[in-house]
Amino acid sequence: MKHFYLICFLSTFCLSLNGQSTENLTVDDLKDGIWRVKYPGSSVYRYIGEFEMGKPKGVFRHFYKSGKLRSQMTFQDLTGACFVQNYNEDEKLLSEGSYSSGKLKHGTWKIFNSQGLVISKETWNSGKLNGSHETFYTNGNLVESGNMKSGQKEGEWIRCFENGKKMSIENYSKGKLNGDWIGYSDLGGIKVKGKYIEGLRHGEWLFYNDGKIAKTVFFHRGREVETVIIQSE
């Protein structure tokens, strides 16, 4: 009987050791295998994932202190690059996109509102906004679109009214309005036409009424210098 109890004890002990050996291990000071990490002093997991000699692999899940999913990261092999989906505590998707192996945003990122609708599409390159950029109204229509370069607006940008019609066509250089600018009414007709230089109105600006030029205003580096009334409003 003593031998029987000893065998049971040793079996239970070995099973316990085996259970402990499969999670939260380090090999040569590098995380390896399945890791389940809790918030300090809590039974709630902070993250669950798998490492291979210090490098994350597969799917990682991060949690709020409430226990609800905060983010899910899907890693590409052992490169460190991953696709991420972020959630709020109501379990609604907030954003999704990719990180490079250098832990920098890369490629297309989408931002969502509380209704799950896309309100922004951004293009990132090595941690900086570079490429096409779009924002949207809650009805799905475009707010504005254009290109970013090193985090600043560059080239032609189009802004729209909520009904989908153009509000303005603008030109940028290093984040500042620079070049032709055209403003439209919500019915589609041209309201204002002029130019910017380094963020300041400059030269001749035309103001329209019912499709006809109503007045001309001349600017010099943002300062109005002359107004000519052509048509009474």
Short mmCIF file of C-alpha atoms in Angstrom, two decimals:
data_model
loop_
_atom_site.label_atom_id
_atom_site.label_comp_id
_atom_site.label_asym_id
_atom_site.label_seq_id
_atom_site.Cartn_x
_atom_site.Cartn_y
_atom_site.Cartn_z
CA MET A 1 0.00 0.00 0.00
CA LYS A 2 2.87 2.34 0.85
CA HIS A 3 4.33 1.70 -2.58
CA PHE A 4 0.97 2.51 -4.14
CA TYR A 5 0.75 5.92 -2.39
CA LEU A 6 4.37 6.69 -3.29
CA ILE A 7 3.71 5.93 -6.97
CA CYS A 8 0.57 8.16 -6.94
CA PHE A 9 2.52 10.99 -5.29
CA LEU A 10 5.37 10.75 -7.76
CA SER A 11 2.95 10.63 -10.71
CA THR A 12 1.11 13.73 -9.50
CA PHE A 13 4.41 15.52 -8.86
CA CYS A 14 5.68 14.69 -12.32
CA LEU A 15 2.47 15.84 -13.96
CA SER A 16 2.73 19.11 -12.03
CA LEU A 17 6.28 19.61 -13.19
CA ASN A 18 5.32 18.83 -16.75
CA GLY A 19 2.51 21.36 -16.57
CA GLN A 20 4.82 24.07 -15.29
CA SER A 21 7.46 23.34 -17.89
CA THR A 22 5.26 24.14 -20.87
CA GLU A 23 4.59 27.83 -20.15
CA ASN A 24 6.52 31.01 -19.26
CA LEU A 25 9.91 29.44 -19.88
CA THR A 26 13.19 31.11 -20.76
CA VAL A 27 16.06 29.50 -22.62
CA ASP A 28 19.40 31.30 -22.39
CA ASP A 29 17.46 34.27 -20.91
CA LEU A 30 15.15 34.33 -23.94
CA LYS A 31 11.41 33.75 -23.72
CA ASP A 32 10.45 30.47 -25.33
CA GLY A 33 7.19 28.61 -25.77
CA ILE A 34 3.73 29.66 -24.59
CA TRP A 35 3.60 32.69 -22.29
CA ARG A 36 0.57 33.69 -20.25
CA VAL A 37 1.30 36.86 -18.30
CA LYS A 38 -1.13 38.34 -15.76
CA TYR A 39 -1.48 41.87 -14.46
CA PRO A 40 0.41 42.26 -11.14
CA GLY A 41 -1.75 41.15 -8.24
CA SER A 42 -4.55 40.07 -10.57
CA SER A 43 -5.93 36.88 -12.07
CA VAL A 44 -6.54 38.69 -15.38
CA TYR A 45 -4.16 37.96 -18.22
CA ARG A 46 -2.27 40.90 -19.71
CA TYR A 47 -1.22 38.92 -22.76
CA ILE A 48 -1.09 35.39 -24.11
CA GLY A 49 1.28 34.39 -26.89
CA GLU A 50 4.14 32.21 -28.02
CA PHE A 51 7.85 32.91 -28.37
CA GLU A 52 10.62 31.08 -30.14
CA MET A 53 13.96 31.97 -28.62
CA GLY A 54 12.85 35.48 -27.75
CA LYS A 55 10.94 36.15 -30.95
CA PRO A 56 7.14 36.31 -30.98
CA LYS A 57 5.36 33.91 -33.33
CA GLY A 58 1.79 33.17 -34.32
CA VAL A 59 -1.06 35.04 -32.64
CA PHE A 60 -0.66 37.24 -29.56
CA ARG A 61 -3.65 38.53 -27.63
CA HIS A 62 -3.47 41.51 -25.26
CA PHE A 63 -6.23 42.27 -22.76
CA TYR A 64 -7.62 45.17 -20.77
CA LYS A 65 -7.71 44.82 -16.97
CA SER A 66 -11.38 44.01 -17.43
CA GLY A 67 -10.33 40.86 -19.28
CA LYS A 68 -11.69 42.06 -22.61
CA LEU A 69 -9.57 41.80 -25.73
CA ARG A 70 -7.43 44.89 -26.32
CA SER A 71 -5.49 43.84 -29.40
CA GLN A 72 -4.63 40.83 -31.50
CA MET A 73 -1.29 40.59 -33.24
CA THR A 74 -0.55 38.03 -35.94
CA PHE A 75 3.18 37.69 -36.54
CA GLN A 76 4.81 36.78 -39.85
CA ASP A 77 7.13 33.86 -39.15
CA LEU A 78 9.88 35.11 -36.82
CA THR A 79 10.48 38.46 -38.52
CA GLY A 80 8.80 40.62 -35.87
CA ALA A 81 6.49 42.05 -38.54
CA CYS A 82 2.82 41.65 -37.69
CA PHE A 83 -0.78 42.53 -38.52
CA VAL A 84 -2.61 44.20 -35.62
CA GLN A 85 -6.26 44.72 -34.74
CA ASN A 86 -7.03 47.08 -31.83
CA TYR A 87 -10.32 47.09 -29.91
CA ASN A 88 -12.04 49.33 -27.37
CA GLU A 89 -13.51 47.94 -24.14
CA ASP A 90 -16.87 47.58 -25.86
CA GLU A 91 -15.10 45.04 -28.09
CA LYS A 92 -15.51 47.23 -31.16
CA LEU A 93 -12.67 47.37 -33.70
CA LEU A 94 -10.77 50.68 -33.45
CA SER A 95 -8.00 50.23 -35.99
CA GLU A 96 -6.09 47.65 -37.99
CA GLY A 97 -2.86 47.61 -39.91
CA SER A 98 0.69 46.29 -40.01
CA TYR A 99 3.95 46.90 -38.21
CA SER A 100 7.32 46.28 -39.82
CA SER A 101 10.01 44.17 -38.20
CA GLY A 102 11.32 47.43 -36.73
CA LYS A 103 8.03 47.91 -34.83
CA LEU A 104 7.03 50.83 -37.06
CA LYS A 105 3.67 51.31 -38.76
CA HIS A 106 3.84 50.19 -42.37
CA GLY A 107 1.37 49.89 -45.24
CA THR A 108 -2.35 50.66 -45.10
CA TRP A 109 -4.02 51.37 -41.76
CA LYS A 110 -7.78 51.69 -41.27
CA ILE A 111 -9.43 53.65 -38.44
CA PHE A 112 -13.01 52.82 -37.42
CA ASN A 113 -15.71 54.70 -35.52
CA SER A 114 -17.93 53.20 -32.81
CA GLN A 115 -20.37 51.97 -35.46
CA GLY A 116 -17.65 49.95 -37.14
CA LEU A 117 -17.43 52.23 -40.17
CA VAL A 118 -14.09 53.23 -41.71
CA ILE A 119 -13.41 56.91 -41.00
CA SER A 120 -9.80 57.00 -42.16
CA LYS A 121 -7.42 55.12 -44.45
CA GLU A 122 -3.75 55.94 -44.00
CA THR A 123 -0.58 54.81 -45.76
CA TRP A 124 2.53 54.41 -43.63
CA ASN A 125 6.15 53.78 -44.55
CA SER A 126 8.63 52.99 -41.78
CA GLY A 127 6.66 54.87 -39.12
CA LYS A 128 5.78 57.94 -41.18
CA LEU A 129 2.65 58.84 -43.11
CA ASN A 130 3.64 58.45 -46.76
CA GLY A 131 1.23 57.90 -49.62
CA SER A 132 -2.53 58.07 -50.09
CA HIS A 133 -4.67 59.36 -47.24
CA GLU A 134 -8.47 59.43 -47.02
CA THR A 135 -11.01 60.41 -44.36
CA PHE A 136 -14.73 59.74 -44.48
CA TYR A 137 -18.04 61.01 -43.12
CA THR A 138 -20.23 58.58 -41.16
CA ASN A 139 -22.40 58.15 -44.27
CA GLY A 140 -19.35 56.77 -46.10
CA ASN A 141 -18.78 59.79 -48.31
CA LEU A 142 -15.31 61.25 -48.63
CA VAL A 143 -14.21 64.15 -46.38
CA GLU A 144 -10.84 64.63 -48.02
CA SER A 145 -8.23 62.71 -49.98
CA GLY A 146 -4.69 63.32 -51.09
CA ASN A 147 -1.11 62.24 -50.46
CA MET A 148 1.16 62.55 -47.48
CA LYS A 149 4.91 62.86 -47.58
CA SER A 150 6.91 62.42 -44.39
CA GLY A 151 3.79 63.12 -42.34
CA GLN A 152 2.75 66.28 -44.23
CA LYS A 153 0.22 66.99 -46.95
CA GLU A 154 1.77 67.13 -50.41
CA GLY A 155 0.34 67.87 -53.88
CA GLU A 156 -3.34 68.04 -54.75
CA TRP A 157 -5.99 67.42 -52.08
CA ILE A 158 -9.73 67.27 -52.57
CA ARG A 159 -12.23 68.12 -49.83
CA CYS A 160 -15.93 67.26 -50.10
CA PHE A 161 -19.24 68.17 -48.54
CA GLU A 162 -21.17 65.46 -46.71
CA ASN A 163 -23.45 65.14 -49.75
CA GLY A 164 -20.44 63.96 -51.77
CA LYS A 165 -19.93 67.09 -53.86
CA LYS A 166 -16.55 68.83 -53.97
CA MET A 167 -15.88 71.54 -51.41
CA SER A 168 -12.41 72.51 -52.57
CA ILE A 169 -9.36 71.51 -54.59
CA GLU A 170 -6.19 72.48 -52.76
CA ASN A 171 -2.47 72.17 -53.38
CA TYR A 172 0.14 71.63 -50.70
CA SER A 173 3.89 71.71 -50.34
CA LYS A 174 5.48 70.39 -47.15
CA GLY A 175 2.16 70.66 -45.31
CA LYS A 176 1.39 74.24 -46.36
CA LEU A 177 -1.13 75.47 -48.91
CA ASN A 178 0.88 76.31 -51.99
CA GLY A 179 -0.48 76.81 -55.51
CA ASP A 180 -3.98 76.88 -57.01
CA TRP A 181 -7.02 76.77 -54.73
CA ILE A 182 -10.64 76.40 -55.85
CA GLY A 183 -13.67 76.51 -53.56
CA TYR A 184 -17.12 75.20 -54.54
CA SER A 185 -20.68 75.61 -53.30
CA ASP A 186 -22.54 72.53 -52.07
CA LEU A 187 -24.42 72.59 -55.39
CA GLY A 188 -21.21 72.20 -57.36
CA GLY A 189 -20.56 75.70 -58.72
CA ILE A 190 -17.26 77.55 -58.25
CA LYS A 191 -17.36 80.10 -55.41
CA VAL A 192 -13.72 81.17 -55.05
CA LYS A 193 -10.56 80.74 -57.07
CA GLY A 194 -7.04 81.90 -56.26
CA LYS A 195 -3.52 80.93 -55.21
CA TYR A 196 -1.56 80.36 -52.04
CA ILE A 197 2.13 80.87 -51.46
CA GLU A 198 3.53 79.14 -48.38
CA GLY A 199 0.13 79.12 -46.67
CA LEU A 200 -0.78 82.72 -47.54
CA ARG A 201 -3.21 84.04 -50.13
CA HIS A 202 -1.33 85.80 -52.89
CA GLY A 203 -2.20 87.49 -56.16
CA GLU A 204 -5.63 87.68 -57.76
CA TRP A 205 -8.58 85.94 -56.10
CA LEU A 206 -11.90 85.66 -57.91
CA PHE A 207 -15.21 85.42 -56.07
CA TYR A 208 -18.23 84.12 -57.95
CA ASN A 209 -21.99 84.58 -57.67
CA ASP A 210 -24.30 82.34 -59.71
CA GLY A 211 -21.43 81.31 -61.93
CA LYS A 212 -20.27 84.87 -62.67
CA ILE A 213 -17.36 86.81 -61.20
CA ALA A 214 -18.76 89.13 -58.52
CA LYS A 215 -15.52 90.65 -57.28
CA THR A 216 -11.77 90.41 -57.50
CA VAL A 217 -9.56 90.73 -54.46
CA PHE A 218 -5.79 91.16 -54.70
CA PHE A 219 -3.57 89.81 -51.93
CA HIS A 220 0.10 90.15 -51.15
CA ARG A 221 1.45 87.47 -48.85
CA GLY A 222 -1.87 87.13 -47.06
CA ARG A 223 -2.64 90.85 -46.87
CA GLU A 224 -5.59 92.23 -48.84
CA VAL A 225 -4.40 95.17 -50.93
CA GLU A 226 -7.29 95.88 -53.32
CA THR A 227 -10.89 94.86 -53.99
CA VAL A 228 -12.68 95.39 -57.28
CA ILE A 229 -16.45 94.93 -57.37
CA ILE A 230 -17.56 93.57 -60.72
CA GLN A 231 -21.12 92.42 -60.00
CA SER A 232 -23.39 93.52 -57.17
CA GLU A 233 -24.21 90.59 -54.96
#
